[in-house]
């Protein structure tokens, strides 16, 4: 029997019932893993079950129906095979999700009595690491830099409309049979929540699954590269009103540290590596190890959070677009982004993001970078604080130069 006050999601298949509160998730992932010839460990498959549950709950529960219009209380039940191992991690998982989405989570694990983890084994791949490949600028440069450094990465992509073709093109430019391109296919009846603050957890679940297809290195570990510039990873709010709905934490150092701790507790022997955590986006571009290849591909990359809403065009004025445009300016590249920007001239923009960016630059100029970041770097070790402070300062300077160039500051 189904409780009408609970949202249910059938995993890996479509439900036979047409009840309004029953959806489905992960309908293609088993076939996609099979095509990629990945034989997952039970714990990696359990983490996939958790991630699918999290992104489903994130979609199903509307923030607008909460008292403050944002913060939800989410009770999530996830079925896993290694029940005893996951019970020990539940508090840490709840802490991680609280930080990632801004909601209060209660995770309840139930034991799967029958194994559903695919058991067909495949030869290990020749790749020596995993690299996230989103279709964005940083992941493209990360892929190029690994390849130029003599590494042989297996790329992992989450299929998103407008990005899938570029993901395949980027992977193909650096080898063959080197891409796991998978989808989560969350579907439910009625309205869905579009803030999707939890979306990156499924990306990391895919990376963990893909790591099951490669060998351990000489240190007995496997590496998952997360190519994201430090300015965007930190994503310090540009003004005090942007802490919740406008401040994503998809690769924030705190989130990465908590995820690494959970994986270490489970003895997965997988390391998250963030090669650009102390670099701005402009520095990532400027220091790419193969400038010719990067320049031939970079303008097809996607940065905008509203890319699909604008008919596969960049809006040109959201924070990710501002950081993108500023990085081209920093790297001395004429911005030839495919299909251009909806708003080309920032001087004419009425965007709150442009206004917030301009105000942040003015505040830093008047009162200094320490006052701007306030307590946002309280998580960092003293040895790393100056590095984080530097990347925020230089990232804002890149944006300031863009705004000056467009006479918007």
mmCIF file of C-alpha atoms in Angstrom:
data_model
loop_
_atom_site.group_PDB
_atom_site.id
_atom_site.type_symbol
_atom_site.label_atom_id
_atom_site.label_comp_id
_atom_site.label_asym_id
_atom_site.label_seq_id
_atom_site.Cartn_x
_atom_site.Cartn_y
_atom_site.Cartn_z
ATOM 1 C CA UNK A 1 0.000 0.000 0.000
ATOM 2 C CA UNK A 2 1.109 3.543 -0.741
ATOM 3 C CA UNK A 3 0.868 6.435 1.722
ATOM 4 C CA UNK A 4 -0.582 9.426 -0.148
ATOM 5 C CA UNK A 5 1.626 11.772 1.888
ATOM 6 C CA UNK A 6 4.842 10.074 0.729
ATOM 7 C CA UNK A 7 6.620 10.374 -2.630
ATOM 8 C CA UNK A 8 7.815 7.028 -4.019
ATOM 9 C CA UNK A 9 10.366 6.391 -6.765
ATOM 10 C CA UNK A 10 10.825 3.058 -8.468
ATOM 11 C CA UNK A 11 14.497 2.478 -9.227
ATOM 12 C CA UNK A 12 15.764 1.153 -12.604
ATOM 13 C CA UNK A 13 12.280 0.563 -14.108
ATOM 14 C CA UNK A 14 8.946 2.267 -14.740
ATOM 15 C CA UNK A 15 6.202 1.666 -12.154
ATOM 16 C CA UNK A 16 3.184 -0.347 -13.189
ATOM 17 C CA UNK A 17 0.927 1.905 -11.139
ATOM 18 C CA UNK A 18 -0.082 5.354 -12.377
ATOM 19 C CA UNK A 19 -0.472 6.883 -8.937
ATOM 20 C CA UNK A 20 0.345 10.598 -8.771
ATOM 21 C CA UNK A 21 2.926 10.122 -6.011
ATOM 22 C CA UNK A 22 4.876 7.310 -7.712
ATOM 23 C CA UNK A 23 7.713 8.226 -10.072
ATOM 24 C CA UNK A 24 10.821 6.517 -11.366
ATOM 25 C CA UNK A 25 14.575 7.115 -11.485
ATOM 26 C CA UNK A 26 17.657 5.531 -13.053
ATOM 27 C CA UNK A 27 15.717 3.765 -15.769
ATOM 28 C CA UNK A 28 18.706 3.639 -18.174
ATOM 29 C CA UNK A 29 21.660 3.351 -15.828
ATOM 30 C CA UNK A 30 21.936 -0.466 -15.746
ATOM 31 C CA UNK A 31 22.040 -0.632 -19.536
ATOM 32 C CA UNK A 32 24.479 2.282 -19.660
ATOM 33 C CA UNK A 33 26.826 0.557 -17.202
ATOM 34 C CA UNK A 34 26.592 -2.642 -19.237
ATOM 35 C CA UNK A 35 27.459 -0.784 -22.459
ATOM 36 C CA UNK A 36 30.427 0.814 -20.692
ATOM 37 C CA UNK A 37 31.435 -2.659 -19.410
ATOM 38 C CA UNK A 38 31.559 -1.558 -15.772
ATOM 39 C CA UNK A 39 31.155 -4.177 -13.046
ATOM 40 C CA UNK A 40 30.378 -2.177 -9.871
ATOM 41 C CA UNK A 41 31.356 -3.158 -6.360
ATOM 42 C CA UNK A 42 28.430 -3.620 -3.991
ATOM 43 C CA UNK A 43 29.351 -0.501 -1.993
ATOM 44 C CA UNK A 44 29.645 1.623 -5.146
ATOM 45 C CA UNK A 45 26.243 0.335 -6.249
ATOM 46 C CA UNK A 46 24.815 1.138 -2.811
ATOM 47 C CA UNK A 47 26.157 4.683 -3.152
ATOM 48 C CA UNK A 48 24.356 4.914 -6.500
ATOM 49 C CA UNK A 49 21.125 3.902 -4.716
ATOM 50 C CA UNK A 50 21.709 6.669 -2.174
ATOM 51 C CA UNK A 51 22.482 9.255 -4.865
ATOM 52 C CA UNK A 52 19.408 8.322 -6.915
ATOM 53 C CA UNK A 53 17.288 8.669 -3.786
ATOM 54 C CA UNK A 54 18.767 12.071 -2.999
ATOM 55 C CA UNK A 55 18.237 13.556 -6.473
ATOM 56 C CA UNK A 56 14.698 12.144 -6.535
ATOM 57 C CA UNK A 57 13.808 13.731 -3.203
ATOM 58 C CA UNK A 58 15.456 16.972 -4.323
ATOM 59 C CA UNK A 59 13.172 17.037 -7.373
ATOM 60 C CA UNK A 60 10.004 15.865 -5.654
ATOM 61 C CA UNK A 61 9.735 18.279 -2.741
ATOM 62 C CA UNK A 62 8.906 21.891 -3.608
ATOM 63 C CA UNK A 63 10.766 24.587 -1.694
ATOM 64 C CA UNK A 64 7.900 27.022 -2.320
ATOM 65 C CA UNK A 65 5.691 24.961 -0.005
ATOM 66 C CA UNK A 66 8.091 25.378 2.952
ATOM 67 C CA UNK A 67 7.567 27.983 5.653
ATOM 68 C CA UNK A 68 10.546 30.097 4.552
ATOM 69 C CA UNK A 69 10.193 29.282 0.866
ATOM 70 C CA UNK A 70 13.484 27.423 0.830
ATOM 71 C CA UNK A 71 14.442 25.050 3.666
ATOM 72 C CA UNK A 72 12.868 21.581 3.524
ATOM 73 C CA UNK A 73 12.777 18.743 6.037
ATOM 74 C CA UNK A 74 13.409 15.587 4.019
ATOM 75 C CA UNK A 75 12.973 12.044 5.311
ATOM 76 C CA UNK A 76 14.525 9.666 2.797
ATOM 77 C CA UNK A 77 14.483 5.872 2.889
ATOM 78 C CA UNK A 78 17.154 4.133 0.811
ATOM 79 C CA UNK A 79 17.501 0.385 0.225
ATOM 80 C CA UNK A 80 21.095 -0.913 0.310
ATOM 81 C CA UNK A 81 22.863 -4.255 0.465
ATOM 82 C CA UNK A 82 25.695 -3.427 2.886
ATOM 83 C CA UNK A 83 23.205 -2.203 5.500
ATOM 84 C CA UNK A 84 25.513 -2.312 8.537
ATOM 85 C CA UNK A 85 28.200 -0.270 6.790
ATOM 86 C CA UNK A 86 25.780 2.471 5.755
ATOM 87 C CA UNK A 87 24.086 2.775 9.136
ATOM 88 C CA UNK A 88 27.433 3.871 10.581
ATOM 89 C CA UNK A 89 27.662 6.667 8.004
ATOM 90 C CA UNK A 90 24.106 8.018 8.249
ATOM 91 C CA UNK A 91 24.936 11.013 10.485
ATOM 92 C CA UNK A 92 27.842 12.060 8.260
ATOM 93 C CA UNK A 93 25.678 11.688 5.142
ATOM 94 C CA UNK A 94 22.984 13.861 6.706
ATOM 95 C CA UNK A 95 25.602 16.499 7.567
ATOM 96 C CA UNK A 96 26.938 16.426 4.008
ATOM 97 C CA UNK A 97 23.471 16.789 2.467
ATOM 98 C CA UNK A 98 22.547 19.558 4.894
ATOM 99 C CA UNK A 99 25.570 21.511 3.685
ATOM 100 C CA UNK A 100 25.003 20.691 0.018
ATOM 101 C CA UNK A 101 21.309 21.567 -0.277
ATOM 102 C CA UNK A 102 20.534 23.760 2.730
ATOM 103 C CA UNK A 103 17.831 21.315 3.884
ATOM 104 C CA UNK A 104 17.446 19.121 6.957
ATOM 105 C CA UNK A 105 17.804 15.471 5.966
ATOM 106 C CA UNK A 106 17.005 12.288 7.838
ATOM 107 C CA UNK A 107 18.344 9.229 6.055
ATOM 108 C CA UNK A 108 16.892 5.834 6.903
ATOM 109 C CA UNK A 109 18.528 2.762 5.406
ATOM 110 C CA UNK A 110 16.667 -0.490 4.763
ATOM 111 C CA UNK A 111 18.379 -3.758 3.903
ATOM 112 C CA UNK A 112 17.965 -5.290 0.473
ATOM 113 C CA UNK A 113 17.584 -9.005 1.084
ATOM 114 C CA UNK A 114 18.137 -9.884 -2.574
ATOM 115 C CA UNK A 115 21.189 -8.668 -4.476
ATOM 116 C CA UNK A 116 20.407 -6.356 -7.376
ATOM 117 C CA UNK A 117 24.015 -5.331 -8.065
ATOM 118 C CA UNK A 118 25.018 -6.419 -11.603
ATOM 119 C CA UNK A 119 27.267 -9.460 -11.337
ATOM 120 C CA UNK A 120 28.680 -9.745 -14.842
ATOM 121 C CA UNK A 121 32.429 -9.132 -14.784
ATOM 122 C CA UNK A 122 34.464 -7.373 -17.472
ATOM 123 C CA UNK A 123 38.202 -6.912 -18.080
ATOM 124 C CA UNK A 124 39.638 -3.839 -16.375
ATOM 125 C CA UNK A 125 40.145 -0.869 -18.679
ATOM 126 C CA UNK A 126 43.599 0.523 -19.548
ATOM 127 C CA UNK A 127 42.657 3.939 -18.115
ATOM 128 C CA UNK A 128 44.602 5.086 -15.051
ATOM 129 C CA UNK A 129 42.173 7.602 -13.516
ATOM 130 C CA UNK A 130 38.627 8.981 -13.704
ATOM 131 C CA UNK A 131 37.862 12.556 -14.786
ATOM 132 C CA UNK A 132 34.501 14.324 -14.637
ATOM 133 C CA UNK A 133 33.572 15.755 -18.044
ATOM 134 C CA UNK A 134 30.501 17.968 -17.800
ATOM 135 C CA UNK A 135 30.737 19.872 -21.056
ATOM 136 C CA UNK A 136 31.883 22.987 -19.208
ATOM 137 C CA UNK A 137 35.107 24.936 -19.628
ATOM 138 C CA UNK A 138 36.999 23.685 -16.582
ATOM 139 C CA UNK A 139 36.292 20.025 -17.257
ATOM 140 C CA UNK A 140 37.470 20.415 -20.855
ATOM 141 C CA UNK A 141 40.750 21.996 -19.724
ATOM 142 C CA UNK A 142 41.080 19.351 -17.002
ATOM 143 C CA UNK A 143 40.705 16.622 -19.620
ATOM 144 C CA UNK A 144 43.292 18.254 -21.885
ATOM 145 C CA UNK A 145 45.763 18.816 -19.040
ATOM 146 C CA UNK A 146 45.550 15.199 -17.867
ATOM 147 C CA UNK A 147 46.091 13.935 -21.403
ATOM 148 C CA UNK A 148 49.008 16.314 -21.981
ATOM 149 C CA UNK A 149 50.503 15.167 -18.670
ATOM 150 C CA UNK A 150 50.663 11.580 -19.911
ATOM 151 C CA UNK A 151 47.586 10.322 -18.065
ATOM 152 C CA UNK A 152 44.919 8.123 -19.631
ATOM 153 C CA UNK A 153 41.619 9.212 -18.046
ATOM 154 C CA UNK A 154 38.250 7.498 -18.320
ATOM 155 C CA UNK A 155 35.778 10.373 -18.625
ATOM 156 C CA UNK A 156 32.421 10.377 -16.870
ATOM 157 C CA UNK A 157 29.554 12.566 -18.079
ATOM 158 C CA UNK A 158 26.007 13.092 -16.956
ATOM 159 C CA UNK A 159 23.773 13.444 -20.003
ATOM 160 C CA UNK A 160 22.192 16.893 -20.163
ATOM 161 C CA UNK A 161 20.279 18.261 -23.143
ATOM 162 C CA UNK A 162 22.594 20.523 -25.129
ATOM 163 C CA UNK A 163 25.795 19.121 -23.604
ATOM 164 C CA UNK A 164 25.814 15.469 -24.696
ATOM 165 C CA UNK A 165 27.257 16.064 -28.189
ATOM 166 C CA UNK A 166 29.989 18.340 -26.826
ATOM 167 C CA UNK A 167 30.894 15.773 -24.153
ATOM 168 C CA UNK A 168 31.397 13.126 -26.852
ATOM 169 C CA UNK A 169 33.403 15.529 -29.004
ATOM 170 C CA UNK A 170 35.723 16.469 -26.128
ATOM 171 C CA UNK A 171 36.360 12.844 -25.141
ATOM 172 C CA UNK A 172 36.955 11.827 -28.777
ATOM 173 C CA UNK A 173 39.570 14.573 -29.177
ATOM 174 C CA UNK A 174 41.646 12.864 -26.471
ATOM 175 C CA UNK A 175 41.329 9.189 -27.363
ATOM 176 C CA UNK A 176 38.756 6.508 -28.059
ATOM 177 C CA UNK A 177 36.429 4.314 -25.971
ATOM 178 C CA UNK A 178 37.111 6.640 -23.050
ATOM 179 C CA UNK A 179 33.679 7.999 -22.075
ATOM 180 C CA UNK A 180 30.965 6.771 -19.715
ATOM 181 C CA UNK A 181 27.964 8.946 -20.570
ATOM 182 C CA UNK A 182 25.083 8.157 -18.231
ATOM 183 C CA UNK A 183 21.714 9.605 -17.184
ATOM 184 C CA UNK A 184 19.540 9.509 -14.062
ATOM 185 C CA UNK A 185 16.109 10.040 -15.713
ATOM 186 C CA UNK A 186 14.190 11.348 -12.685
ATOM 187 C CA UNK A 187 10.485 11.468 -13.476
ATOM 188 C CA UNK A 188 7.453 12.298 -11.345
ATOM 189 C CA UNK A 189 3.912 13.505 -11.861
ATOM 190 C CA UNK A 190 3.055 17.147 -11.269
ATOM 191 C CA UNK A 191 5.324 20.058 -10.421
ATOM 192 C CA UNK A 192 9.024 19.504 -9.743
ATOM 193 C CA UNK A 193 11.592 21.515 -7.824
ATOM 194 C CA UNK A 194 14.075 23.168 -10.191
ATOM 195 C CA UNK A 195 16.735 24.411 -7.762
ATOM 196 C CA UNK A 196 18.434 20.951 -7.862
ATOM 197 C CA UNK A 197 21.064 21.742 -5.246
ATOM 198 C CA UNK A 198 21.822 18.007 -4.866
ATOM 199 C CA UNK A 199 22.512 17.350 -8.548
ATOM 200 C CA UNK A 200 26.270 16.833 -8.226
ATOM 201 C CA UNK A 201 25.937 13.791 -5.937
ATOM 202 C CA UNK A 202 24.791 11.627 -8.857
ATOM 203 C CA UNK A 203 27.801 12.808 -10.876
ATOM 204 C CA UNK A 204 30.092 11.571 -8.092
ATOM 205 C CA UNK A 205 28.129 8.307 -7.886
ATOM 206 C CA UNK A 206 28.786 7.753 -11.594
ATOM 207 C CA UNK A 207 32.481 8.526 -11.095
ATOM 208 C CA UNK A 208 32.665 6.021 -8.241
ATOM 209 C CA UNK A 209 30.968 3.375 -10.401
ATOM 210 C CA UNK A 210 33.357 4.077 -13.278
ATOM 211 C CA UNK A 211 36.335 3.723 -10.921
ATOM 212 C CA UNK A 212 35.338 0.063 -10.494
ATOM 213 C CA UNK A 213 36.449 -0.424 -14.103
ATOM 214 C CA UNK A 214 40.075 0.632 -13.626
ATOM 215 C CA UNK A 215 43.025 -0.740 -11.642
ATOM 216 C CA UNK A 216 44.378 0.615 -8.368
ATOM 217 C CA UNK A 217 47.567 2.661 -8.731
ATOM 218 C CA UNK A 218 50.926 1.886 -7.114
ATOM 219 C CA UNK A 219 49.652 3.398 -3.865
ATOM 220 C CA UNK A 220 46.627 1.120 -3.779
ATOM 221 C CA UNK A 221 44.249 3.998 -4.591
ATOM 222 C CA UNK A 222 42.177 5.282 -7.490
ATOM 223 C CA UNK A 223 41.888 8.952 -8.471
ATOM 224 C CA UNK A 224 38.776 10.872 -9.483
ATOM 225 C CA UNK A 225 39.685 14.274 -10.917
ATOM 226 C CA UNK A 226 37.188 17.086 -10.339
ATOM 227 C CA UNK A 227 38.271 19.970 -12.622
ATOM 228 C CA UNK A 228 36.546 23.038 -11.165
ATOM 229 C CA UNK A 229 38.127 26.420 -10.553
ATOM 230 C CA UNK A 230 38.406 27.555 -6.945
ATOM 231 C CA UNK A 231 36.386 30.746 -7.355
ATOM 232 C CA UNK A 232 33.290 28.836 -8.492
ATOM 233 C CA UNK A 233 33.873 25.969 -6.031
ATOM 234 C CA UNK A 234 33.830 28.395 -3.105
ATOM 235 C CA UNK A 235 30.997 30.420 -4.685
ATOM 236 C CA UNK A 236 31.044 33.023 -1.928
ATOM 237 C CA UNK A 237 27.755 34.997 -2.031
ATOM 238 C CA UNK A 238 28.195 38.307 -3.850
ATOM 239 C CA UNK A 239 25.818 39.942 -1.395
ATOM 240 C CA UNK A 240 24.096 39.026 1.859
ATOM 241 C CA UNK A 241 20.796 38.138 0.148
ATOM 242 C CA UNK A 242 22.335 35.337 -1.938
ATOM 243 C CA UNK A 243 23.259 32.826 0.755
ATOM 244 C CA UNK A 244 20.482 30.303 0.056
ATOM 245 C CA UNK A 245 18.904 30.170 -3.360
ATOM 246 C CA UNK A 246 21.780 31.730 -5.301
ATOM 247 C CA UNK A 247 24.760 29.998 -3.714
ATOM 248 C CA UNK A 248 25.404 26.466 -4.995
ATOM 249 C CA UNK A 249 27.984 24.183 -3.377
ATOM 250 C CA UNK A 250 28.391 21.425 -5.961
ATOM 251 C CA UNK A 251 32.191 21.128 -5.512
ATOM 252 C CA UNK A 252 32.702 23.205 -2.348
ATOM 253 C CA UNK A 253 35.726 22.091 -0.273
ATOM 254 C CA UNK A 254 33.503 21.260 2.728
ATOM 255 C CA UNK A 255 31.277 19.018 0.603
ATOM 256 C CA UNK A 256 34.315 17.367 -0.990
ATOM 257 C CA UNK A 257 35.895 16.753 2.427
ATOM 258 C CA UNK A 258 32.725 15.151 3.819
ATOM 259 C CA UNK A 259 32.264 12.955 0.736
ATOM 260 C CA UNK A 260 35.918 11.874 0.920
ATOM 261 C CA UNK A 261 35.489 11.023 4.618
ATOM 262 C CA UNK A 262 32.462 8.824 3.879
ATOM 263 C CA UNK A 263 34.301 7.006 1.103
ATOM 264 C CA UNK A 264 37.358 6.556 3.327
ATOM 265 C CA UNK A 265 35.204 5.172 6.150
ATOM 266 C CA UNK A 266 33.864 2.617 3.674
ATOM 267 C CA UNK A 267 37.444 1.765 2.604
ATOM 268 C CA UNK A 268 36.693 2.456 -1.055
ATOM 269 C CA UNK A 269 40.306 3.596 -1.616
ATOM 270 C CA UNK A 270 39.271 6.373 -4.008
ATOM 271 C CA UNK A 271 40.651 9.927 -3.855
ATOM 272 C CA UNK A 272 38.870 13.075 -5.006
ATOM 273 C CA UNK A 273 41.448 15.343 -6.655
ATOM 274 C CA UNK A 274 40.668 19.030 -7.317
ATOM 275 C CA UNK A 275 43.588 20.276 -9.437
ATOM 276 C CA UNK A 276 42.266 23.845 -9.838
ATOM 277 C CA UNK A 277 41.017 24.567 -6.311
ATOM 278 C CA UNK A 278 43.402 27.531 -5.979
ATOM 279 C CA UNK A 279 43.001 28.834 -9.558
ATOM 280 C CA UNK A 280 40.516 31.245 -11.110
ATOM 281 C CA UNK A 281 38.738 30.331 -14.323
ATOM 282 C CA UNK A 282 40.936 32.781 -16.231
ATOM 283 C CA UNK A 283 44.032 31.105 -14.824
ATOM 284 C CA UNK A 284 42.700 27.652 -15.751
ATOM 285 C CA UNK A 285 42.339 28.823 -19.355
ATOM 286 C CA UNK A 286 45.632 30.738 -19.478
ATOM 287 C CA UNK A 287 47.632 27.796 -18.119
ATOM 288 C CA UNK A 288 46.040 25.030 -20.215
ATOM 289 C CA UNK A 289 48.807 22.728 -21.436
ATOM 290 C CA UNK A 290 47.548 22.568 -25.036
ATOM 291 C CA UNK A 291 46.344 26.029 -26.021
ATOM 292 C CA UNK A 292 45.670 25.124 -29.647
ATOM 293 C CA UNK A 293 43.360 22.225 -28.809
ATOM 294 C CA UNK A 294 41.666 24.180 -26.027
ATOM 295 C CA UNK A 295 40.933 27.139 -28.306
ATOM 296 C CA UNK A 296 39.482 24.853 -30.981
ATOM 297 C CA UNK A 297 36.926 23.423 -28.533
ATOM 298 C CA UNK A 298 36.327 25.885 -25.697
ATOM 299 C CA UNK A 299 33.684 28.054 -27.370
ATOM 300 C CA UNK A 300 31.281 25.105 -27.578
ATOM 301 C CA UNK A 301 31.446 24.563 -23.816
ATOM 302 C CA UNK A 302 28.513 25.377 -21.536
ATOM 303 C CA UNK A 303 28.575 27.559 -18.429
ATOM 304 C CA UNK A 304 25.124 29.138 -18.088
ATOM 305 C CA UNK A 305 22.684 27.853 -15.486
ATOM 306 C CA UNK A 306 19.806 28.906 -17.775
ATOM 307 C CA UNK A 307 21.247 27.418 -20.967
ATOM 308 C CA UNK A 308 18.265 25.165 -21.739
ATOM 309 C CA UNK A 309 15.695 27.814 -20.820
ATOM 310 C CA UNK A 310 17.214 30.141 -23.417
ATOM 311 C CA UNK A 311 17.089 27.669 -26.290
ATOM 312 C CA UNK A 312 20.649 26.380 -25.779
ATOM 313 C CA UNK A 313 22.119 29.865 -25.521
ATOM 314 C CA UNK A 314 24.050 31.491 -22.698
ATOM 315 C CA UNK A 315 22.108 34.281 -20.999
ATOM 316 C CA UNK A 316 25.327 36.295 -20.667
ATOM 317 C CA UNK A 317 24.497 37.911 -17.331
ATOM 318 C CA UNK A 318 24.193 35.205 -14.639
ATOM 319 C CA UNK A 319 27.185 34.675 -12.345
ATOM 320 C CA UNK A 320 28.511 31.606 -14.259
ATOM 321 C CA UNK A 321 28.250 33.587 -17.509
ATOM 322 C CA UNK A 322 30.067 36.558 -15.961
ATOM 323 C CA UNK A 323 32.862 34.280 -14.724
ATOM 324 C CA UNK A 324 33.044 32.646 -18.177
ATOM 325 C CA UNK A 325 33.248 35.951 -20.036
ATOM 326 C CA UNK A 326 35.772 37.340 -17.563
ATOM 327 C CA UNK A 327 37.996 34.284 -18.019
ATOM 328 C CA UNK A 328 38.178 34.790 -21.786
ATOM 329 C CA UNK A 329 39.177 38.403 -21.176
ATOM 330 C CA UNK A 330 41.823 37.324 -18.664
ATOM 331 C CA UNK A 331 43.208 34.715 -21.103
ATOM 332 C CA UNK A 332 43.315 37.210 -23.975
ATOM 333 C CA UNK A 333 40.798 35.273 -26.061
ATOM 334 C CA UNK A 334 38.172 36.860 -28.290
ATOM 335 C CA UNK A 335 34.920 35.389 -26.960
ATOM 336 C CA UNK A 336 33.384 33.370 -29.798
ATOM 337 C CA UNK A 337 30.893 31.387 -27.699
ATOM 338 C CA UNK A 338 28.596 29.288 -29.911
ATOM 339 C CA UNK A 339 25.258 31.066 -30.512
ATOM 340 C CA UNK A 340 26.493 34.104 -28.578
ATOM 341 C CA UNK A 341 24.838 35.574 -25.482
ATOM 342 C CA UNK A 342 21.235 36.657 -25.040
ATOM 343 C CA UNK A 343 22.598 39.817 -23.426
ATOM 344 C CA UNK A 344 25.799 40.816 -25.205
ATOM 345 C CA UNK A 345 26.353 44.244 -23.657
ATOM 346 C CA UNK A 346 26.420 44.216 -19.868
ATOM 347 C CA UNK A 347 26.028 47.991 -19.694
ATOM 348 C CA UNK A 348 22.416 47.480 -20.808
ATOM 349 C CA UNK A 349 21.734 44.635 -18.358
ATOM 350 C CA UNK A 350 19.079 44.872 -15.643
ATOM 351 C CA UNK A 351 20.287 41.617 -14.071
ATOM 352 C CA UNK A 352 20.508 41.400 -10.285
ATOM 353 C CA UNK A 353 23.590 39.222 -10.791
ATOM 354 C CA UNK A 354 25.406 41.977 -12.675
ATOM 355 C CA UNK A 355 24.394 44.508 -10.002
ATOM 356 C CA UNK A 356 25.551 42.173 -7.214
ATOM 357 C CA UNK A 357 28.869 41.534 -8.970
ATOM 358 C CA UNK A 358 29.446 45.269 -9.415
ATOM 359 C CA UNK A 359 28.608 45.949 -5.764
ATOM 360 C CA UNK A 360 30.943 43.165 -4.615
ATOM 361 C CA UNK A 361 33.802 44.686 -6.614
ATOM 362 C CA UNK A 362 33.114 48.114 -5.106
ATOM 363 C CA UNK A 363 32.945 46.678 -1.576
ATOM 364 C CA UNK A 364 36.273 44.877 -1.989
ATOM 365 C CA UNK A 365 37.906 48.013 -3.378
ATOM 366 C CA UNK A 366 36.647 50.087 -0.428
ATOM 367 C CA UNK A 367 36.923 47.687 2.505
ATOM 368 C CA UNK A 368 39.235 44.882 1.393
ATOM 369 C CA UNK A 369 38.817 41.187 0.615
ATOM 370 C CA UNK A 370 38.719 40.026 4.261
ATOM 371 C CA UNK A 371 35.531 41.948 4.959
ATOM 372 C CA UNK A 372 33.950 40.565 1.790
ATOM 373 C CA UNK A 373 34.565 36.894 2.623
ATOM 374 C CA UNK A 374 33.773 37.372 6.348
ATOM 375 C CA UNK A 375 33.278 33.878 7.799
ATOM 376 C CA UNK A 376 32.966 32.075 4.439
ATOM 377 C CA UNK A 377 36.484 30.645 4.787
ATOM 378 C CA UNK A 378 36.161 29.564 8.412
ATOM 379 C CA UNK A 379 36.268 25.938 7.250
ATOM 380 C CA UNK A 380 39.803 26.231 5.894
ATOM 381 C CA UNK A 381 43.049 25.265 7.579
ATOM 382 C CA UNK A 382 45.237 28.286 8.423
ATOM 383 C CA UNK A 383 47.791 27.011 5.907
ATOM 384 C CA UNK A 384 45.207 27.163 3.096
ATOM 385 C CA UNK A 385 43.248 30.283 4.030
ATOM 386 C CA UNK A 386 45.596 32.647 2.178
ATOM 387 C CA UNK A 387 45.332 30.427 -0.932
ATOM 388 C CA UNK A 388 41.524 30.535 -0.839
ATOM 389 C CA UNK A 389 41.570 34.261 -0.112
ATOM 390 C CA UNK A 390 43.834 34.765 -3.109
ATOM 391 C CA UNK A 391 41.624 32.872 -5.535
ATOM 392 C CA UNK A 392 38.536 34.831 -4.403
ATOM 393 C CA UNK A 393 40.391 38.123 -4.746
ATOM 394 C CA UNK A 394 41.761 37.322 -8.204
ATOM 395 C CA UNK A 395 38.416 35.908 -9.366
ATOM 396 C CA UNK A 396 36.633 39.109 -8.391
ATOM 397 C CA UNK A 397 39.331 41.118 -10.134
ATOM 398 C CA UNK A 398 38.629 39.183 -13.349
ATOM 399 C CA UNK A 399 34.937 40.064 -13.024
ATOM 400 C CA UNK A 400 35.791 43.699 -12.272
ATOM 401 C CA UNK A 401 37.852 43.938 -15.459
ATOM 402 C CA UNK A 402 34.917 42.495 -17.450
ATOM 403 C CA UNK A 403 32.468 45.014 -15.970
ATOM 404 C CA UNK A 404 34.871 47.886 -16.677
ATOM 405 C CA UNK A 405 35.307 46.615 -20.255
ATOM 406 C CA UNK A 406 31.513 46.719 -20.697
ATOM 407 C CA UNK A 407 31.168 50.088 -18.923
ATOM 408 C CA UNK A 408 28.977 48.391 -16.315
ATOM 409 C CA UNK A 409 31.226 49.556 -13.482
#
